[in-house]
mmCIF file of C-alpha atoms in Angstrom:
data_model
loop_
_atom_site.group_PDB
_atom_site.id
_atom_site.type_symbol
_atom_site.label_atom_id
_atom_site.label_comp_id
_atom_site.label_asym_id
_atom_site.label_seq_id
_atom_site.Cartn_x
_atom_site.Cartn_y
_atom_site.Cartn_z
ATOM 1 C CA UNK R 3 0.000 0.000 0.000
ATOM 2 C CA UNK R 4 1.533 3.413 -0.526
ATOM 3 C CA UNK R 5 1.079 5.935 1.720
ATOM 4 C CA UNK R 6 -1.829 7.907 0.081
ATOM 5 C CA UNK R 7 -3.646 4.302 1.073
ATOM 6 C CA UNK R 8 -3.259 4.685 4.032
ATOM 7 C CA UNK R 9 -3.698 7.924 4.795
ATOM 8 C CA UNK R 10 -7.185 7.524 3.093
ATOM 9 C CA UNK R 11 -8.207 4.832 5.419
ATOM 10 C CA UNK R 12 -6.696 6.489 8.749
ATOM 11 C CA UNK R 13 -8.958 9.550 7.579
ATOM 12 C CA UNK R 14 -11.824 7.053 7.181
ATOM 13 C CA UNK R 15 -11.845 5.590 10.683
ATOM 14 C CA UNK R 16 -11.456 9.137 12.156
ATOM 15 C CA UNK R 17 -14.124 10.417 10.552
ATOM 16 C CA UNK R 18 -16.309 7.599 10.796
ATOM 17 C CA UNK R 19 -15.442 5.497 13.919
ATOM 18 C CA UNK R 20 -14.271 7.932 16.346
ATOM 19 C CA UNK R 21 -16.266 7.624 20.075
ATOM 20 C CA UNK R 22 -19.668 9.077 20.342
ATOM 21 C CA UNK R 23 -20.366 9.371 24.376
ATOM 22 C CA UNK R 24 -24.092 11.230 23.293
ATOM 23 C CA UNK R 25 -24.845 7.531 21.709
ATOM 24 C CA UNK R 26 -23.805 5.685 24.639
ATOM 25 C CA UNK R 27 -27.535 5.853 26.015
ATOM 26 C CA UNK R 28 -29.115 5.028 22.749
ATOM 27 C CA UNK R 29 -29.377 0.820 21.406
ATOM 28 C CA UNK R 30 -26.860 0.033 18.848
ATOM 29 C CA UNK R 31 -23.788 1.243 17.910
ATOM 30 C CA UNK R 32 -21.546 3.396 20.181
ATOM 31 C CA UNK R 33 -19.907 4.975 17.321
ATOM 32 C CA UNK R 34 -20.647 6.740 13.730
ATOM 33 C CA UNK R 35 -21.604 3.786 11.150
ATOM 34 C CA UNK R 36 -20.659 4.941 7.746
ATOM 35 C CA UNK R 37 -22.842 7.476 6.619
ATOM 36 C CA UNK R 38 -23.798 6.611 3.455
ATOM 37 C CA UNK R 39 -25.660 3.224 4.950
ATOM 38 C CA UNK R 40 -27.013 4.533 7.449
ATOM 39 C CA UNK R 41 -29.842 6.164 5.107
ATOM 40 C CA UNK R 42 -30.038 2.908 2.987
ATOM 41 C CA UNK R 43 -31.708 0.782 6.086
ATOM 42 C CA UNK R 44 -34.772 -0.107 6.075
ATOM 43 C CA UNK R 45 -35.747 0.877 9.732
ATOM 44 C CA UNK R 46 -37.980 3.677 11.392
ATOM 45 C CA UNK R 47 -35.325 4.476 14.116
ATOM 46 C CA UNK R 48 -33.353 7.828 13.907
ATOM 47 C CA UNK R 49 -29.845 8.285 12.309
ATOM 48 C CA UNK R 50 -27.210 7.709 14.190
ATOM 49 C CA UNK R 51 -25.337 10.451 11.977
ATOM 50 C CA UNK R 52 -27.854 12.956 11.370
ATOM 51 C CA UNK R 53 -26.302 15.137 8.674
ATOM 52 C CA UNK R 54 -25.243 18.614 8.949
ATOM 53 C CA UNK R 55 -27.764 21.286 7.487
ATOM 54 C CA UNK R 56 -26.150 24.535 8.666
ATOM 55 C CA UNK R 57 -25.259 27.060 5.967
ATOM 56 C CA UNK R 58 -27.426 25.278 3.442
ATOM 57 C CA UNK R 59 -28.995 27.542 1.320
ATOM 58 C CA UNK R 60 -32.300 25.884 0.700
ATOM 59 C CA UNK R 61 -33.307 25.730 4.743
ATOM 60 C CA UNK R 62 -31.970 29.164 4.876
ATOM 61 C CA UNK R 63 -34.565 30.153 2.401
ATOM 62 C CA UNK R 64 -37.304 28.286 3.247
ATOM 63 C CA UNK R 65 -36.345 29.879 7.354
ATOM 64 C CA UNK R 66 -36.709 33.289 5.838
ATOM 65 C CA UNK R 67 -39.597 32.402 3.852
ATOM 66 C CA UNK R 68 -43.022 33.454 5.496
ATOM 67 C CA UNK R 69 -45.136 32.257 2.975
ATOM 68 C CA UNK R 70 -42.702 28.872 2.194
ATOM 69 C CA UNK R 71 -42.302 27.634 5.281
ATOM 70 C CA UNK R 72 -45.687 26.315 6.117
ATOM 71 C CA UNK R 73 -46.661 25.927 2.396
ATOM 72 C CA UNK R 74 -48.577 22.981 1.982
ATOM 73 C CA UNK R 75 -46.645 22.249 -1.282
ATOM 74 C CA UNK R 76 -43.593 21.406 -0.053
ATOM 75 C CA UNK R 77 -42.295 18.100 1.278
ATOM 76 C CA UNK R 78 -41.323 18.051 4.553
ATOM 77 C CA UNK R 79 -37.989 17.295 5.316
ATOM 78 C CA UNK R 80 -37.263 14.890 8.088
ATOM 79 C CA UNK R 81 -33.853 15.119 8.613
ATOM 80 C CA UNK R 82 -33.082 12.289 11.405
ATOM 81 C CA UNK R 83 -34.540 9.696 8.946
ATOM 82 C CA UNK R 84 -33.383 7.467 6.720
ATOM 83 C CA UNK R 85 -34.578 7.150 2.397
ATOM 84 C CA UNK R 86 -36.419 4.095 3.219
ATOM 85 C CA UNK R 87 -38.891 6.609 5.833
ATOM 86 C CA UNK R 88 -39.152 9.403 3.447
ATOM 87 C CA UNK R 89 -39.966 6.868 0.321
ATOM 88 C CA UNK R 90 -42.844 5.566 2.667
ATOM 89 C CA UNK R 91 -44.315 8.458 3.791
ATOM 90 C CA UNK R 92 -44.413 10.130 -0.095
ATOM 91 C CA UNK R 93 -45.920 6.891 -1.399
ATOM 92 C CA UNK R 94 -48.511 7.160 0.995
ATOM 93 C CA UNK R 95 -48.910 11.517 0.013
ATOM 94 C CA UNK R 96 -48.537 10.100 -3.311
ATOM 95 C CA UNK R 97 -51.799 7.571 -3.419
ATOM 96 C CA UNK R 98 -54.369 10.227 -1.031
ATOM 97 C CA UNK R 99 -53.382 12.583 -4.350
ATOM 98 C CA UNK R 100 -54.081 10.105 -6.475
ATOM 99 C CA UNK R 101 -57.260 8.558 -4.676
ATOM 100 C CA UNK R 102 -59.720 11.128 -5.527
ATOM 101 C CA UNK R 103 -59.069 11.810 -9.237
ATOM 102 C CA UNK R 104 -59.236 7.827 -9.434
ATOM 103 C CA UNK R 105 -62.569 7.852 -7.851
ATOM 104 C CA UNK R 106 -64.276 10.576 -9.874
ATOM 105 C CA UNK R 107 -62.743 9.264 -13.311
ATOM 106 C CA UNK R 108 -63.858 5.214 -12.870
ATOM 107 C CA UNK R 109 -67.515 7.073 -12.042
ATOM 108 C CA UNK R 110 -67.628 9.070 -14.820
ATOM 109 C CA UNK R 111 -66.439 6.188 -17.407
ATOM 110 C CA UNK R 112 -69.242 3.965 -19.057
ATOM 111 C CA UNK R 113 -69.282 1.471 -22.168
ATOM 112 C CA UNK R 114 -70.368 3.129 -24.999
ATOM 113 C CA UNK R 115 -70.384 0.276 -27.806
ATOM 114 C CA UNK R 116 -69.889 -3.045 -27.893
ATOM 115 C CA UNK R 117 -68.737 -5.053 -30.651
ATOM 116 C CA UNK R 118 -67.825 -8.617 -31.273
ATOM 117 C CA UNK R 119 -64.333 -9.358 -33.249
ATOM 118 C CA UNK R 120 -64.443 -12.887 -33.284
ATOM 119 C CA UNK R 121 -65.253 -16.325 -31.071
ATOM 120 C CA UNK R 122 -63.554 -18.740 -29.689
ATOM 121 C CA UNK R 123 -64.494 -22.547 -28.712
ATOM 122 C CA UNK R 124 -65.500 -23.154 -25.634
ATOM 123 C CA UNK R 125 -63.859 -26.398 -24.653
ATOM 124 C CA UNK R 126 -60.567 -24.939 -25.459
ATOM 125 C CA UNK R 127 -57.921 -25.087 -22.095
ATOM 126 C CA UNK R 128 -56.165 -21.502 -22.339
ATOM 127 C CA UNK R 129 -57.561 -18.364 -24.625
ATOM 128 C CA UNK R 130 -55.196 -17.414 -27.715
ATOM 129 C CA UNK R 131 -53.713 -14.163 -28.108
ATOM 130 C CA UNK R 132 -55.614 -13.118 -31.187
ATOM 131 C CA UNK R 133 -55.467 -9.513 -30.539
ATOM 132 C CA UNK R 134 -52.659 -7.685 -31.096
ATOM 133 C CA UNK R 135 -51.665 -4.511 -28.691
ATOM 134 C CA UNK R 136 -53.860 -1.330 -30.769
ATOM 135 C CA UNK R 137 -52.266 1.983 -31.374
ATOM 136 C CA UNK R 138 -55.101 4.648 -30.533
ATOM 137 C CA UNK R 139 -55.586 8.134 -32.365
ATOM 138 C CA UNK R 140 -57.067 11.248 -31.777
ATOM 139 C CA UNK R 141 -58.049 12.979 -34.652
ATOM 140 C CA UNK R 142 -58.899 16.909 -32.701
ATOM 141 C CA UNK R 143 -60.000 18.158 -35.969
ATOM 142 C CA UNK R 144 -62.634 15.865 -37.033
ATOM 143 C CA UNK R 145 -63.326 15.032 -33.179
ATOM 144 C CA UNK R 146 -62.775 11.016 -34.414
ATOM 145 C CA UNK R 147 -61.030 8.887 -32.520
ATOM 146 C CA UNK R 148 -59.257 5.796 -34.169
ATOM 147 C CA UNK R 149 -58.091 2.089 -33.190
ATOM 148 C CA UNK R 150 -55.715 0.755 -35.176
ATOM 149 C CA UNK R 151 -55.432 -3.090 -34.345
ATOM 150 C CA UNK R 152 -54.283 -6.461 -36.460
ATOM 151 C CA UNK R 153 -55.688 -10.159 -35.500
ATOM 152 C CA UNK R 154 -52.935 -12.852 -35.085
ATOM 153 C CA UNK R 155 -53.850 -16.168 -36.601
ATOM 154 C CA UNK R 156 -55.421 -16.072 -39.981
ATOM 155 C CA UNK R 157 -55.367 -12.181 -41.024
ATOM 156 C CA UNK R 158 -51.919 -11.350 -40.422
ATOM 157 C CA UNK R 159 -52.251 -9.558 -43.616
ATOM 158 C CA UNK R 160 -54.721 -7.689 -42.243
ATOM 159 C CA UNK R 161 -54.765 -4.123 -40.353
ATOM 160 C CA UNK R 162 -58.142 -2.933 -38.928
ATOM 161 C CA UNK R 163 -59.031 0.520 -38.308
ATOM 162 C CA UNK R 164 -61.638 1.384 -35.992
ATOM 163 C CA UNK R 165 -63.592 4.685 -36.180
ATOM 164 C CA UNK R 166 -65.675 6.593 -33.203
ATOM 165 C CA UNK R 167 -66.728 9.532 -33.030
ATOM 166 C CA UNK R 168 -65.954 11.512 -29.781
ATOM 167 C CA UNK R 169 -68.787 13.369 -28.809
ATOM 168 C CA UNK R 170 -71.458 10.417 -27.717
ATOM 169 C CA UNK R 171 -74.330 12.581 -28.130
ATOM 170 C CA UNK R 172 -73.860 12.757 -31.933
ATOM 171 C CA UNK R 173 -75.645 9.952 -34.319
ATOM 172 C CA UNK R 174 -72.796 8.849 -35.862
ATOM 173 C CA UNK R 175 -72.188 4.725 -37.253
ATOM 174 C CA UNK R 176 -69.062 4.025 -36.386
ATOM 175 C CA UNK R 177 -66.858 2.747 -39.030
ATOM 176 C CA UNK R 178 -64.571 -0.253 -38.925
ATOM 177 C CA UNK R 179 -62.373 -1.499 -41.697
ATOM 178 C CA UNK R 180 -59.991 -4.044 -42.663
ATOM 179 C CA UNK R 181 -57.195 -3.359 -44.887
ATOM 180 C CA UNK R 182 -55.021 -6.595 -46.525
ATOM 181 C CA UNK R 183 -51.653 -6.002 -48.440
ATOM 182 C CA UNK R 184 -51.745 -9.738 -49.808
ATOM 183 C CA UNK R 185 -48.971 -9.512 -52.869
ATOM 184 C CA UNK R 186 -50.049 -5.914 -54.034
ATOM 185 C CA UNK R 187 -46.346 -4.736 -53.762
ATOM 186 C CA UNK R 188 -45.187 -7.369 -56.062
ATOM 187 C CA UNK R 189 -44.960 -4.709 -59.252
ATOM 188 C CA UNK R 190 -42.931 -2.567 -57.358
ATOM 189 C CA UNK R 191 -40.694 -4.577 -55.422
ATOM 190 C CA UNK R 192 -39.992 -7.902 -57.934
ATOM 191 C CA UNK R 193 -41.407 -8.130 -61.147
ATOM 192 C CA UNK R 194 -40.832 -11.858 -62.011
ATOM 193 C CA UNK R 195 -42.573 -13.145 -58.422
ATOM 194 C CA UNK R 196 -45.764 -14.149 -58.704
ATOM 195 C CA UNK R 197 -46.154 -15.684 -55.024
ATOM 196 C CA UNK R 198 -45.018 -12.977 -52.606
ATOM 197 C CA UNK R 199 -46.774 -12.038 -49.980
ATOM 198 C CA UNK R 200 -46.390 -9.849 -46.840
ATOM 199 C CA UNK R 201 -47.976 -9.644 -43.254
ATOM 200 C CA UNK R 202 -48.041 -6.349 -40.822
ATOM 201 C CA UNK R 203 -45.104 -6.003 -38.351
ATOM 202 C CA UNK R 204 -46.246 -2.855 -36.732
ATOM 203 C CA UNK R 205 -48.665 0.198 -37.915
ATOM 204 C CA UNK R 206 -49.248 3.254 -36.402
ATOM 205 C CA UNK R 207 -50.814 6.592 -37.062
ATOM 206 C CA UNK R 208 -48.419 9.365 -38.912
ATOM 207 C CA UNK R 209 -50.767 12.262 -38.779
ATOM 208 C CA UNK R 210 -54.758 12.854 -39.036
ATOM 209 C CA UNK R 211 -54.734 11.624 -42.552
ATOM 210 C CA UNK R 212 -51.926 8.655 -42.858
ATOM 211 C CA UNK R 213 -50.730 5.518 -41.692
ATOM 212 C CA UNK R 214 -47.030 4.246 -41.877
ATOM 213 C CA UNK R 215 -47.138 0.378 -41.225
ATOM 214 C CA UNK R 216 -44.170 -1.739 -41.674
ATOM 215 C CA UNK R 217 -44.569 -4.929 -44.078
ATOM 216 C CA UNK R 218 -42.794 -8.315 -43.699
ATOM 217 C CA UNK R 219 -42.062 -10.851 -46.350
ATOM 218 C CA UNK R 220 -44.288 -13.765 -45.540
ATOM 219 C CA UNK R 221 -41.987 -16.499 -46.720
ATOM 220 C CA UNK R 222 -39.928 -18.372 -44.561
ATOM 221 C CA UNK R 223 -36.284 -17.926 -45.964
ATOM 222 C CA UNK R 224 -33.430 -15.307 -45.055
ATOM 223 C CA UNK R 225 -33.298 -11.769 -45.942
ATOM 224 C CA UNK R 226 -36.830 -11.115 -45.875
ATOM 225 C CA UNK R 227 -38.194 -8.019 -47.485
ATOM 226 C CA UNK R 228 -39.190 -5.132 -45.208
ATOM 227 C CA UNK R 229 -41.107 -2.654 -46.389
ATOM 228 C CA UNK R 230 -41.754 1.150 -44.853
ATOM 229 C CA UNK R 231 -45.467 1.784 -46.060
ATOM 230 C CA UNK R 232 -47.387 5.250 -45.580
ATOM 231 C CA UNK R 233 -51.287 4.696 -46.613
ATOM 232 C CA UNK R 234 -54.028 7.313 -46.769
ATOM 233 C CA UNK R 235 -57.022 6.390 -44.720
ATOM 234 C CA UNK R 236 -58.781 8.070 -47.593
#
């Protein structure tokens, strides 16, 4: 070890070790535990090494404060505790904020259509994942709101776009469609092939009026085709 080693760790124990005679009275340790872990465990019970907040600039100007230092807004500090208090106490601020907003929303949501995208035997032991994760879209301008969604299983050439309009109170159908991209890119990608086909990756909405999907090759070899596609829902 050179001597910079060892200074480091005589500083250490100094620091960190030296005789406390205020914690003799107190269970536990009659000396400083390091003070990093002391915040790190799990307990309720006071530091042992509370830390030092004179001449820190934010207490000083919450002390001077009048209106700050009873706001409501802030957190209080506790300084003789450790993370694992604090994180307890704000998850519990946390879900009384949280609580009431919950309440009133779940009230004030209700079904407003139902429709049936396909059946499933009874008999069978464990349901299939036929529907895929849907990308949603608000359209602000025409007040529509859109579900983009594909089917696993037999349509995986398929995209479906779902159309609602947001304001309940107006008579309007809603619209559902299903587009299918079969082969229709053979022109353009291979002239000569008369058997490709390609399936939907991912889709998602580009803007009010388009939507970029991205096309795989359907046949099972290497270096499929991938294909960037922006359709207009027109």
């Amino acid at each position: 070890m050179t001597q910079k080693d060892i200074t480091f760790v005589a500083d250490f124990l100094t620091e960190h070790f030296n005789e406390a005679p205020e914690l003799y009275n107190r269970k536990g340790k009659y000396f400083n535990v390091e003070r990093v872990g002391q915040y790190l465990k799990d307990e309720d019970d006071d530091l042992v090494s509370p830390p030092n907040t004179e001449g820190n600039q934010w207490f000083n100007f919450l002390k001077d404060s009048t209106h700050l230092k009873e706001s409501p807004l802030l957190f209080p500090y506790y300084p003789e505790k450790s993370l694992h208090f604090v994180k307890r106490q704000m998850e519990g601020i946390i879900d009384q904020c949280l609580q009431k907003p919950a309440d009133v929303i779940g009230k004030s949501v209700h079904q407003a259509v139902c429709m049936s995208l396909y059946k499933i035997s009874q008999s069978e032991d464990s349901t299939p994942q036929l529907f895929k994760l849907p990308f949603l879209w608000n359209d602000k301008t025409s007040n529509l709101h859109y579900v983009l969604f594909t089917m696993l299983e037999n349509s995986i050439s398929k995209i479906h776009i779902l159309r609602r309009h947001t304001d309940i109170s107006r008579s309007v159908s809603n619209g559902i469609v299903a587009v299918e991209f079969g082969n229709f890119l053979n022109n353009s990608i291979n002239e000569s092939s008369d058997s490709r086909c390609y399936s939907c990756l991912d889709a998602h909405f580009y803007d009010d009026e388009t939507v970029t999907v991205v096309l795989k090759e359907s046949v099972q070899q290497e270096g499929k085709e991938r294909v960037l596609a922006q359709l207009p829902l027109s």
